[in-house]
Coordinates of C-alpha atoms in Angstrom, one line a residue:
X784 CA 80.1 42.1 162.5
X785 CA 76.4 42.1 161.9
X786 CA 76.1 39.3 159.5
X787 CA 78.4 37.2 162.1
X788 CA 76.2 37.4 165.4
X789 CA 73.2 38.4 163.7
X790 CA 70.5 41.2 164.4
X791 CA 67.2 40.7 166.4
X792 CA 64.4 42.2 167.0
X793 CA 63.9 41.5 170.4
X794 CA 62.6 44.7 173.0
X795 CA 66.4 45.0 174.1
X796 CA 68.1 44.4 170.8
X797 CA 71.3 46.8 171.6
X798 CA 71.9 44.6 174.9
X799 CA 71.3 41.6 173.0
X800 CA 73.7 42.4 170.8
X801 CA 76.2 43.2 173.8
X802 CA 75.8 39.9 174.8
X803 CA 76.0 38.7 171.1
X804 CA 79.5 40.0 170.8
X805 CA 80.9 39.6 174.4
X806 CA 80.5 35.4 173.3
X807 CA 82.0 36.3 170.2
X808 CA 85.4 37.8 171.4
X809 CA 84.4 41.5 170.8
X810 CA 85.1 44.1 173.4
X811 CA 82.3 46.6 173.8
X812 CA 83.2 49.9 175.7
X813 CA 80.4 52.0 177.3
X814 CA 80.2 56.0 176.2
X815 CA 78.1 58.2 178.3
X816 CA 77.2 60.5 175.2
X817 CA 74.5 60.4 173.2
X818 CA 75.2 58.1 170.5
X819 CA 71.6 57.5 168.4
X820 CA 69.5 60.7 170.0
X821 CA 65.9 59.5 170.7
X822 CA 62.4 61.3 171.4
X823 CA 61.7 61.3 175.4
X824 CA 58.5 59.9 176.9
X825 CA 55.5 62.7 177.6
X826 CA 54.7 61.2 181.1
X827 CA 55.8 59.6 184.0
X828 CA 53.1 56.6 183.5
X829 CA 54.7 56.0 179.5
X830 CA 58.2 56.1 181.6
X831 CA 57.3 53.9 184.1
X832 CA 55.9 51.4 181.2
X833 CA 59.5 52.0 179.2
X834 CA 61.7 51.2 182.1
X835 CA 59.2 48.2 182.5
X836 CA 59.3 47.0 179.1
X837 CA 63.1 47.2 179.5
X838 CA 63.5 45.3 182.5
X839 CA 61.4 42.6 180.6
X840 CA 63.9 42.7 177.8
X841 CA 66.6 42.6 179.5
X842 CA 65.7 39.7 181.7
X843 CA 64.6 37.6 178.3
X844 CA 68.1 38.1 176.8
X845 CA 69.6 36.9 179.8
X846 CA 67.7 33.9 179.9
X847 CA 68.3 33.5 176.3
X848 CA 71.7 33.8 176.1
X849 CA 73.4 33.7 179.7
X850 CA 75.1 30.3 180.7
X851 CA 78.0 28.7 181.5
X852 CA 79.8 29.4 178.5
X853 CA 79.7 33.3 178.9
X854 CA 81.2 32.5 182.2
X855 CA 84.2 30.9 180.8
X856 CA 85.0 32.3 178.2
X857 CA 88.6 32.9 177.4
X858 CA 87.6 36.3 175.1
X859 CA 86.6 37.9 178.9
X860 CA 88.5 39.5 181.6
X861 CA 87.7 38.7 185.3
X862 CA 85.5 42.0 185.0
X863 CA 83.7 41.8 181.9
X864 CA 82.7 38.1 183.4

């Protein structure tokens, strides 16, 4: 799946990929475990830059890669849209 929609390294690359394989047909299902552990931040000011940098990714992608198209496609359910 990789090799077909391809692996940035943007600041939000799982969410890029999301979107990557949403256009593709792909259904992505959300798990509220820990998947890929990760170390947390030591302070509330390295948070607050996280959840910034985040927000920042997150908008890019959508600008990237949100139009018209992911509106319509026919791989989507009225929710998923």
């Amino acid at each position: 799946v990789l090799d077909e929609v391809g692996w940035d390294t943007s600041i939000t690359e799982d969410f890029e990929l999301t979107l990557k394989l949403y256009e593709k047909g792909y259904k992505v299902v959300y798990t509220p475990y820990i998947q890929a552990p990760a170390e947390c931040v030591s302070t509330i000011k390295r948070l607050v830059r996280q959840r910034m940098r985040w927000a920042e990714g997150h908008s890019n992608n959508i600008k990237k890669m949100f139009n018209i198209n992911q509106c319509k496609s026919r791989f989507k359910n009225l929710h998923e849209k």
